[in-house]
Short mmCIF file of C-alpha atoms and ligand atoms in Angstrom, two decimals:
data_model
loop_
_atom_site.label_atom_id
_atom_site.label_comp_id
_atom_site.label_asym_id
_atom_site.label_seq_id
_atom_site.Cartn_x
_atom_site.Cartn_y
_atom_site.Cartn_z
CA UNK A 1 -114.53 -108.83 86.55
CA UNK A 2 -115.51 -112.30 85.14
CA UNK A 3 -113.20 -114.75 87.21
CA UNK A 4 -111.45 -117.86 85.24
CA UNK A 5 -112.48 -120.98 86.49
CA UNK A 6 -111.66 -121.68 90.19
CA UNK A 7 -110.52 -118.44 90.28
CA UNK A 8 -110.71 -117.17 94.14
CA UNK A 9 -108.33 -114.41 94.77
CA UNK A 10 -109.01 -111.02 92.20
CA UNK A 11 -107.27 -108.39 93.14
CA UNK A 12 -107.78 -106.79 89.44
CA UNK A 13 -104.50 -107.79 89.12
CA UNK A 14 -103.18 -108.21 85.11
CA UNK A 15 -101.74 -111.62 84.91
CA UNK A 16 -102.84 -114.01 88.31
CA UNK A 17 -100.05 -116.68 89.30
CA UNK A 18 -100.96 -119.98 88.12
CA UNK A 19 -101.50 -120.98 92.21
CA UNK A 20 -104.27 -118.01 92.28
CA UNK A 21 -106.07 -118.18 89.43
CA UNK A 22 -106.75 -121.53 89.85
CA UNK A 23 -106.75 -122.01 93.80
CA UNK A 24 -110.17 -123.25 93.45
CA UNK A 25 -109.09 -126.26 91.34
CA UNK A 26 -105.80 -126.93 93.16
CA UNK A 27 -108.00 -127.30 96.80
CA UNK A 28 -110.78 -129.59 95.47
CA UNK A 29 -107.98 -131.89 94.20
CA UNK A 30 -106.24 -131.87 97.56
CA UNK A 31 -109.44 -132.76 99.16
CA UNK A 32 -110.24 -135.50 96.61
CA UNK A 33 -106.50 -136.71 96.58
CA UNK A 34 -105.85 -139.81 98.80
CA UNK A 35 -102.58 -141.13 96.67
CA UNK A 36 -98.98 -140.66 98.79
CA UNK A 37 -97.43 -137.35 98.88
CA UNK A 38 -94.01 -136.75 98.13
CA UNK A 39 -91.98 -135.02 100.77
CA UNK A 40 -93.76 -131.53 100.96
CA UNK A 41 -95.70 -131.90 97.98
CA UNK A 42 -99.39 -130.04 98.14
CA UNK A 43 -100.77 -133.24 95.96
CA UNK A 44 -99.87 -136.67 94.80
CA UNK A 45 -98.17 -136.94 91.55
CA UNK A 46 -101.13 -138.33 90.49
CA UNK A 47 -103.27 -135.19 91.18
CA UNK A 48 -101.20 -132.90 89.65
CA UNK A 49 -100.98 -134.80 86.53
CA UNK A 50 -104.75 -134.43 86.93
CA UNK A 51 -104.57 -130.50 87.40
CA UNK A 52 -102.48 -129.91 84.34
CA UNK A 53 -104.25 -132.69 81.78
CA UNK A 54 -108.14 -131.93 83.56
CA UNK A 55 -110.66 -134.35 84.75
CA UNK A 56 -113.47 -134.62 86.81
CA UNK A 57 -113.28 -135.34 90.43
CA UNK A 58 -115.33 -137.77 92.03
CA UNK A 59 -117.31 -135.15 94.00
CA UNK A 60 -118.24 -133.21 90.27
CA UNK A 61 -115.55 -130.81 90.17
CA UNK A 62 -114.28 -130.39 86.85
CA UNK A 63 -110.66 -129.46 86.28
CA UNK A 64 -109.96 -127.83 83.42
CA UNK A 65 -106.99 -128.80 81.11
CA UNK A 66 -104.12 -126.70 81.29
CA UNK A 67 -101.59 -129.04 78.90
CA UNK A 68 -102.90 -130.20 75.75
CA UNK A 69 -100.85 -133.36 74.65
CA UNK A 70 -99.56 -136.68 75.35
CA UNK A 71 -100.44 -137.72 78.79
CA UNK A 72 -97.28 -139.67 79.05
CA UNK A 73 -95.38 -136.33 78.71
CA UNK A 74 -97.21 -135.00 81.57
CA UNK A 75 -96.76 -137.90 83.48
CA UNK A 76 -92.56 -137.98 82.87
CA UNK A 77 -92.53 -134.21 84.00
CA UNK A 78 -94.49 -134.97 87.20
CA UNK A 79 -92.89 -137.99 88.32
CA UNK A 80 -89.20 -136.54 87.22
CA UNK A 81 -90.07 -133.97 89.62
CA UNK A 82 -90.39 -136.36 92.52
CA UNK A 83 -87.20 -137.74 92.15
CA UNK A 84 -83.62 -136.31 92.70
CA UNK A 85 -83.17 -135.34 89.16
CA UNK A 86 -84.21 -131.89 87.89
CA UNK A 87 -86.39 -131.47 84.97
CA UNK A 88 -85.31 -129.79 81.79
CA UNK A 89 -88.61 -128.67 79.09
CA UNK A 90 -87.29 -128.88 75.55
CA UNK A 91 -89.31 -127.58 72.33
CA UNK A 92 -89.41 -124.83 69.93
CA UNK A 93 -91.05 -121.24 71.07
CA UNK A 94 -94.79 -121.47 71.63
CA UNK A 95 -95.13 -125.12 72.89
CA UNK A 96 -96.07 -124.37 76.22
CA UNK A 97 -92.99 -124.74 77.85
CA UNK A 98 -92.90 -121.91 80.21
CA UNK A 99 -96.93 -122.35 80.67
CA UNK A 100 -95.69 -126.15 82.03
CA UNK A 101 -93.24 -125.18 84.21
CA UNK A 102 -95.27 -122.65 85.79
CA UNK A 103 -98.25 -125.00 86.30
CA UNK A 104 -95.50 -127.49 87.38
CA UNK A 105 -94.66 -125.45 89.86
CA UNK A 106 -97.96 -124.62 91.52
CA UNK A 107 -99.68 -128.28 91.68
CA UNK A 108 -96.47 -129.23 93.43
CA UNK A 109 -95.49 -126.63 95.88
CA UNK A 110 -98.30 -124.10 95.28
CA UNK A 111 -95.59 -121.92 94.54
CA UNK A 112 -94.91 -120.48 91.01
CA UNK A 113 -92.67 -117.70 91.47
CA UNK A 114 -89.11 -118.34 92.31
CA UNK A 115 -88.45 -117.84 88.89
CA UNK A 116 -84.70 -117.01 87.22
CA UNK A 117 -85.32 -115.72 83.80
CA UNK A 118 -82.23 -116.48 81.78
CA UNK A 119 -80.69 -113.92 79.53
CA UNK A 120 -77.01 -113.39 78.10
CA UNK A 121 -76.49 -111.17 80.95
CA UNK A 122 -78.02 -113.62 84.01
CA UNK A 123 -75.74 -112.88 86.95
CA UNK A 124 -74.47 -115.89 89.23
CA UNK A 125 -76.08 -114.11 92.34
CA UNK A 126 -79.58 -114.34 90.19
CA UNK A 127 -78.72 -117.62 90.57
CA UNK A 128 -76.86 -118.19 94.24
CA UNK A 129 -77.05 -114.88 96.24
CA UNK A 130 -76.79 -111.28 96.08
CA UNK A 131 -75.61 -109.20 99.16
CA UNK A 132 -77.89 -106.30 100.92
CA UNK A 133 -74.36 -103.77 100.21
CA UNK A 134 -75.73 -101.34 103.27
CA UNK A 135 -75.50 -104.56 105.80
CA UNK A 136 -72.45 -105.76 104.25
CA UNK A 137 -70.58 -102.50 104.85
CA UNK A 138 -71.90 -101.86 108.11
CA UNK A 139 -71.38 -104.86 109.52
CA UNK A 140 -69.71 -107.17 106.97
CA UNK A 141 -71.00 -110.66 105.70
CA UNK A 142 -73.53 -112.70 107.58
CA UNK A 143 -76.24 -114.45 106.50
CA UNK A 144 -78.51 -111.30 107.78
CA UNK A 145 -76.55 -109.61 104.81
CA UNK A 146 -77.16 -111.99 101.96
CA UNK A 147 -79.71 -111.51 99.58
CA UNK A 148 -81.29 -114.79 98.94
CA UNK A 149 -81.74 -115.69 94.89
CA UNK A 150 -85.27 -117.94 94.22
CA UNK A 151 -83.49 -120.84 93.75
CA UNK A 152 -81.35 -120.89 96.70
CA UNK A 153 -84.93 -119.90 98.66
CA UNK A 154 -86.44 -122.65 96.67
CA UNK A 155 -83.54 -124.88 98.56
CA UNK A 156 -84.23 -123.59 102.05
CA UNK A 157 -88.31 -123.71 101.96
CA UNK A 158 -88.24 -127.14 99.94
CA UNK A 159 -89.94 -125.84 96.88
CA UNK A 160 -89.78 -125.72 93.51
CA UNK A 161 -87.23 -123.26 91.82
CA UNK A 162 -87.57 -122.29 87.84
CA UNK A 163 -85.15 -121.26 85.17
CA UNK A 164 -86.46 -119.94 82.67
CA UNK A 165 -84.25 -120.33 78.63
CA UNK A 166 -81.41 -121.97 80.61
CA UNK A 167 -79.37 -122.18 77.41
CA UNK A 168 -79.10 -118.41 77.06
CA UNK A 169 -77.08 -118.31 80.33
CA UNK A 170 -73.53 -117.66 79.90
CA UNK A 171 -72.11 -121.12 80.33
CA UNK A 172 -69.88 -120.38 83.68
CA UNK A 173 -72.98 -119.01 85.15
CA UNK A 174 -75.13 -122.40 84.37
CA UNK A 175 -72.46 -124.20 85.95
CA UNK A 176 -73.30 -122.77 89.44
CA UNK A 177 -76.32 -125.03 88.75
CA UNK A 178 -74.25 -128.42 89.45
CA UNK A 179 -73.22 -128.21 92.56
CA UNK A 180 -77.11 -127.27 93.47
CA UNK A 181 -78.28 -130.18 91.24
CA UNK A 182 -75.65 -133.04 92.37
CA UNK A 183 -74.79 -132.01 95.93
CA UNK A 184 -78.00 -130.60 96.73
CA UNK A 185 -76.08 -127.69 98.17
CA UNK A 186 -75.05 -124.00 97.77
CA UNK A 187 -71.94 -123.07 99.22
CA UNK A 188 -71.55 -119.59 100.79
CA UNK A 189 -67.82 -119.15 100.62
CA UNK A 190 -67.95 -115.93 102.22
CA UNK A 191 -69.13 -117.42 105.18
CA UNK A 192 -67.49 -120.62 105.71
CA UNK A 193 -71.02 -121.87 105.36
CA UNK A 194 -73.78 -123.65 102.70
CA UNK A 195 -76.98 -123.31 102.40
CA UNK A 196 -78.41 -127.22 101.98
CA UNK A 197 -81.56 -127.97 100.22
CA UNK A 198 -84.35 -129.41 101.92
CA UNK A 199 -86.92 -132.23 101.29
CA UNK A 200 -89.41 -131.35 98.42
CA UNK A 201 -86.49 -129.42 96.46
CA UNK A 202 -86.31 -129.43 92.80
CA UNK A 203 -85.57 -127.46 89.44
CA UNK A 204 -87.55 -126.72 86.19
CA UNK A 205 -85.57 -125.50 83.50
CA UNK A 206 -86.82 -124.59 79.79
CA UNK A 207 -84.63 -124.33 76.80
CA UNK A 208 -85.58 -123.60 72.86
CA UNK A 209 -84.43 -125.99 70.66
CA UNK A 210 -83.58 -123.33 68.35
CA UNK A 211 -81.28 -122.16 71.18
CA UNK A 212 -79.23 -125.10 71.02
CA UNK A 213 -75.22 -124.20 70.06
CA UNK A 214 -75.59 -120.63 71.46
CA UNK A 215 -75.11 -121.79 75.31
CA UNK A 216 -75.09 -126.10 74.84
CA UNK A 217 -75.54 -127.08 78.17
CA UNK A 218 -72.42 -128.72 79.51
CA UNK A 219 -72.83 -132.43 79.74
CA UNK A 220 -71.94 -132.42 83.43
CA UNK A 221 -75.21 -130.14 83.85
CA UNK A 222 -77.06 -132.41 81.23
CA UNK A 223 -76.98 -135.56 83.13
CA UNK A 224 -78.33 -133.83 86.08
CA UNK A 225 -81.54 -133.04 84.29
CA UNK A 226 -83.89 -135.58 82.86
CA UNK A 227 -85.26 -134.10 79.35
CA UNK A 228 -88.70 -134.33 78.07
CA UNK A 229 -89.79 -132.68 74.62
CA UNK A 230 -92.92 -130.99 73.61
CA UNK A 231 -93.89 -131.15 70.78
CA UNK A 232 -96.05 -129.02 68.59
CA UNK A 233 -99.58 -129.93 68.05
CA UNK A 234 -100.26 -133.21 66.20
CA UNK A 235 -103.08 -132.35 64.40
CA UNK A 236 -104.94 -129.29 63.17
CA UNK A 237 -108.12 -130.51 65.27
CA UNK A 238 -105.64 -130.41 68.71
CA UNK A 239 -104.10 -126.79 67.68
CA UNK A 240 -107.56 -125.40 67.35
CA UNK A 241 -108.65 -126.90 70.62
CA UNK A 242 -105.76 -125.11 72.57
CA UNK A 243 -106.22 -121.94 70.19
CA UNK A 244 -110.34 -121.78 71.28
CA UNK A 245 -109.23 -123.12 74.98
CA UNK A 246 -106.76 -119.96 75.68
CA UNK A 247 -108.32 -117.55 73.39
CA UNK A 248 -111.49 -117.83 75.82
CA UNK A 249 -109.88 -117.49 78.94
CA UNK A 250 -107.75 -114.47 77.39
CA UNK A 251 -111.21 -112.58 76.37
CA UNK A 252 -112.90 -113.44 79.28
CA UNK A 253 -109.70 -112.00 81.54
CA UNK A 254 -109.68 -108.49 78.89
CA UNK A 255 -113.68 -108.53 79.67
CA UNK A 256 -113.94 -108.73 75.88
CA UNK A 257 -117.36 -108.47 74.33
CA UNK A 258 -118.53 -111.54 72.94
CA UNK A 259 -117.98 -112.10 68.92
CA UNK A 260 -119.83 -114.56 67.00
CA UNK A 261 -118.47 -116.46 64.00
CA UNK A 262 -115.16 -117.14 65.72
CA UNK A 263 -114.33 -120.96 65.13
CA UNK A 264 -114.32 -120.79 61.17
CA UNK A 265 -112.15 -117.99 61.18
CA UNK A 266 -109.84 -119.72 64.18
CA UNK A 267 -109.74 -122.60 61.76
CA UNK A 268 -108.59 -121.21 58.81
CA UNK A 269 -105.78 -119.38 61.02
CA UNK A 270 -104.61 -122.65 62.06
CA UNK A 271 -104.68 -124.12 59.19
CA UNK A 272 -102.62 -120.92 57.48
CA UNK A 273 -99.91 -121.51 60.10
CA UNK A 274 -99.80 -125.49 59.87
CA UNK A 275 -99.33 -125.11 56.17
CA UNK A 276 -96.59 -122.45 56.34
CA UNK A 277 -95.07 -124.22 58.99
CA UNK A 278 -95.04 -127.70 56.97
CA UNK A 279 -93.86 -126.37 53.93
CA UNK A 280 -96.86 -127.88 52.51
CA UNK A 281 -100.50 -127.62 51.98
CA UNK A 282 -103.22 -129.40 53.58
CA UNK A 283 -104.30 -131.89 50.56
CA UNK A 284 -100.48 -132.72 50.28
CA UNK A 285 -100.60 -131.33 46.73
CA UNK A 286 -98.62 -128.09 46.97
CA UNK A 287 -95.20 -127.63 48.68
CA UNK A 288 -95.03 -124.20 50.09
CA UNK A 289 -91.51 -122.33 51.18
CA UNK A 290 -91.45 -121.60 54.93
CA UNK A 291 -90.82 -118.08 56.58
CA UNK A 292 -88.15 -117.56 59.00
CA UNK A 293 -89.78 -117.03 62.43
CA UNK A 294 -91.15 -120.04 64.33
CA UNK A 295 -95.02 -119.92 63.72
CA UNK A 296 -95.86 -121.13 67.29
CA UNK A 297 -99.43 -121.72 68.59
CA UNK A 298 -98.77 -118.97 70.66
CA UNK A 299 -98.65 -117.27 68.25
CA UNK A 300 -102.14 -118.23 66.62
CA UNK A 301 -103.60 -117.38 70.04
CA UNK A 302 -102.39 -113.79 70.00
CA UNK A 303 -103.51 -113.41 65.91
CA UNK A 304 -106.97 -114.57 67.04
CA UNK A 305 -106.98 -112.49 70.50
CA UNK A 306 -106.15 -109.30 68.63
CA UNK A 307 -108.71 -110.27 66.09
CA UNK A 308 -111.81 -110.71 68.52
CA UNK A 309 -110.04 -107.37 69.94
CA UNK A 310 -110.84 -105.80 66.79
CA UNK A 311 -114.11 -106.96 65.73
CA UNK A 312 -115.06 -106.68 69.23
CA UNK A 313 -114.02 -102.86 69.29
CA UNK A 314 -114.27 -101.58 65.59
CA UNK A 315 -116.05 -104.53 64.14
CA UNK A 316 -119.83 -105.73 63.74
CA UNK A 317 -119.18 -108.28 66.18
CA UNK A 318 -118.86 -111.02 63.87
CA UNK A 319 -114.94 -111.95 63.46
CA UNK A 320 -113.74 -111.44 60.04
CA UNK A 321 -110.59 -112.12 57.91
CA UNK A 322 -109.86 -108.79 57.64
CA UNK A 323 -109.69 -108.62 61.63
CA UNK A 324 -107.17 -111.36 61.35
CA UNK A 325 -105.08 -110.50 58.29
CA UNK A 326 -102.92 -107.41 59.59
CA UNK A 327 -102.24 -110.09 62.60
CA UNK A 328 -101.12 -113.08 60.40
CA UNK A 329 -99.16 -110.95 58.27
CA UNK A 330 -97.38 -109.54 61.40
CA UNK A 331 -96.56 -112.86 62.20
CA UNK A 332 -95.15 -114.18 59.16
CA UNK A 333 -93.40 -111.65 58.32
CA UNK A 334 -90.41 -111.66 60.55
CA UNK A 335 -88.06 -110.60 58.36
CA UNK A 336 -88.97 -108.23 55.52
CA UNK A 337 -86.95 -109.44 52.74
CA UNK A 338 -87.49 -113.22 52.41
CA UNK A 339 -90.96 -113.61 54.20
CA UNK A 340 -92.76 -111.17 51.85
CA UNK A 341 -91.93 -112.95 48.75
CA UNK A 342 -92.95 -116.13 50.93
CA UNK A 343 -96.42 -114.69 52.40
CA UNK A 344 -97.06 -113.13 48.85
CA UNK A 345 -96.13 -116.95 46.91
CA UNK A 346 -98.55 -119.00 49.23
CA UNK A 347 -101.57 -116.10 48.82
CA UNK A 348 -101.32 -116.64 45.08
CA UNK A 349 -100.44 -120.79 45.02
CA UNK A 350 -102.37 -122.00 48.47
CA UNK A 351 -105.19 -119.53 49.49
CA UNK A 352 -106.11 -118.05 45.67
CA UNK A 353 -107.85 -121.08 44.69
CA UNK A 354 -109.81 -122.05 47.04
CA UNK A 355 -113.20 -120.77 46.11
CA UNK A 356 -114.28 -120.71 49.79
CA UNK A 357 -111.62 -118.39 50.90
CA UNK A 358 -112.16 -115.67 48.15
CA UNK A 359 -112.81 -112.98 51.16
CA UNK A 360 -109.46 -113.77 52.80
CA UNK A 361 -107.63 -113.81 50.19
CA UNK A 362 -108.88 -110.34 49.45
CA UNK A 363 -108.42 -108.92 52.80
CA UNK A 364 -104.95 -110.21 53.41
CA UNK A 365 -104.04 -108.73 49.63
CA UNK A 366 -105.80 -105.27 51.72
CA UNK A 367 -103.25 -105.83 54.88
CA UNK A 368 -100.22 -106.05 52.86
CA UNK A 369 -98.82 -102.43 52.01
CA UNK A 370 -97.52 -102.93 48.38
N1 ADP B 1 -100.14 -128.06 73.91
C1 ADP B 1 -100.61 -126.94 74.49
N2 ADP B 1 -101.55 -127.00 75.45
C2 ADP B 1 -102.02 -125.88 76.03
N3 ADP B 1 -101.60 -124.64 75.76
C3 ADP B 1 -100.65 -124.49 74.82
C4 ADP B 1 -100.11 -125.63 74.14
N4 ADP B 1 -99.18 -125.19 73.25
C5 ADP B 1 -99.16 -123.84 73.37
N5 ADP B 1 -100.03 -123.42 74.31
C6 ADP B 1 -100.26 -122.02 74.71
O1 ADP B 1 -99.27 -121.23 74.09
C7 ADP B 1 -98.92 -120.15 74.92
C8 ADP B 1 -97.41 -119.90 74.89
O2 ADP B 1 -96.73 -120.90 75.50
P1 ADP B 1 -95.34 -120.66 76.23
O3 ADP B 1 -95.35 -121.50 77.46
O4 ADP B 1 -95.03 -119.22 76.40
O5 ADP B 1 -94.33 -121.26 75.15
P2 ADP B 1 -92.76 -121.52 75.24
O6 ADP B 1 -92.32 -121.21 76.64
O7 ADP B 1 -92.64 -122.98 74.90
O8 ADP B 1 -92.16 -120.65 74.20
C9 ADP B 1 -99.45 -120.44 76.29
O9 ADP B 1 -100.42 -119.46 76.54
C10 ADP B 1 -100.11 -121.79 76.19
O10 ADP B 1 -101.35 -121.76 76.79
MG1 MG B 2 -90.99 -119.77 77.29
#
């Protein structure tokens, strides 16, 4: 199997942590890095910025960017993390968000997975602690009998703990959070006992903005976090550098054959889902009405992947917009009533004209059953 850059450990597993995949990168930074450590940290705050933004090292080693976008933002996140308040990634779906956090988490403590995904139905003891019930019967509660949670493990090793959609969490559950965040402490009432967080501690949370109102975060649990947005792409010439960044490493991961003719086709993608998403075309000329789903980058990366998928498999090895079409229109279409009228009125106003884009226009008319 074709390893990813820096990649050292393959065990043919599907999906490699973050710390794995890129191991190679993350220990030629910690040999280059001669900036102050936080407490525990595996690199300087510096350094990481450096592992999730790329660079090359003074020895030749080239990191490869993991975060497209503002440095600044990067450089909030990092340095948030070394200090005692907890770090909370805002954005719509498909801005990277959970990518961050898990990157985050492995420059810092080389340590991605004490993860809480949150859900409607998170449990506190995802949170705190569970209890091994077998122990706990035999030989009632002691600390032999608890089951430890990944942030209250996060707490005893000094690592980083992640939340993942924080918002969705019932909002009694999320306040087990506060103590944790301002006391830097988990009490075990059970045993007359806490469980106190160690040096090199901290929290990554993510939250949709489109999530907002169905969980708000209590302001209590607010102040404990410091916030930082991201944002979608800036320009069209950004989103197709991400786009052509992840769809490589995704191909070269599913040991896709190579396709030629990619980047036009990537482009035109993009520049489908920036109109759609804007409400507007490209020259400014025509406004456009929007569909309901979010139209994330991600989810140009998966439209593309499934597209070199196709021409890769069934194609002529050249990607084409009918290897793309069935994809977009998946995407767009979130909702059957409003988004087909929607897709339908910006194939005849935005993409019929164009001379250039006669072919497309043609095989996204093919994709849509009528
Ligand atoms: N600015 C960006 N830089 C690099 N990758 C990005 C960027 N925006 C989106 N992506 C890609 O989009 C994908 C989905 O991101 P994800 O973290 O799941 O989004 P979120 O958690 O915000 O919904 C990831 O594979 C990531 O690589
Ligand atoms: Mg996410």
């Amino acid at each position: 199997m074709s390893a990813e850059s820096g990649a050292q450990v393959d065990q043919g597993v599907l999906r490699a942590h973050a710390e794995d995949a890129f191991a190679g990168e993350l220990a030629a930074l910690a040999a280059a890095d001669e900036r102050p450590r936080p407490p525990r940290w595996r690199l300087s705050p510096w350094a990481v910025a450096t592992y999730l933004l790329g660079g090359t090292l003074p020895d030749g080693t080239v990191i490869s960017p993991k975060y497209i976008g503002p440095r600044r933002i990067v450089e909030v996140a990092v340095t948030t993390l070394a200090t005692d308040r907890a770090l909370l990634l805002l954005g719509v779906p498909g801005t990277a968000k959970t990518w961050v956090s898990e990157h985050l988490a492995a420059a810092v403590c080389g340590d991605s997975t004490l993860l809480v995904q949150g859900t409607a139905g998170t449990p506190e003891e995802a949170i705190r602690y569970g209890w091994n019930y077998a122990r706990l019967l035999a030989h009632g509660p002691s600390r032999a009998a608890m089951v430890a949670g990944p942030v209250m493990r996060a707490m005893s090793r000094g690592l980083v703990a992640r939340v993942e959609e924080l918002t969705r969490i019932p909002a009694d559950v999320q306040d087990s959070l506060i103590t944790i965040l301002s006391e830097k402490t988990l009490p075990v009432p059970e045993l007359n006992d806490e469980v106190q967080a160690v040096r090199g501690f901290n929290l990554i949370a993510t939250a949709n903005d489109r999530d907002r109102g169905v969980n708000e975060l209590s302001s209590a649990l607010r102040r404990r976090f410091n916030t930082v947005v991201l944002p979608l792409p800036a320009t069209a010439d950004a989103e197709v550098e991400i786009v052509s960044r992840r769809v490589a490493q995704l191909g070269s991961g599913l040991e896709l054959p190579p396709v030629a003719g990619a980047e036009a086709e990537l482009r035109r993608v993009v520049t489908v889902f920036r109109e759609l998403r804007a409400g507007l075309t490209e020259d400014g000329r025509t406004r456009l009405k929007t569909p309901s789903g979010p139209l994330s980058t991600a989810e140009v990366i998966s439209v593309v992947t499934g597209g070199l998928a196709l021409a890769a498999h069934f194609g002529d090895g050249v990607l084409r917009s009918a290897d793309v079409a069935a994809g977009i229109l998946g995407a767009v279409v979130k909702d059957p009533a409003a988004d087909t009228l929607v897709w339908r009125e910006y194939l005849e106003t935005a993409v019929r004209p164009r001379a250039d884009w006669q072919d497309f226009y043609r095989a996204c008319r093919d994709a849509d059953p009528v």
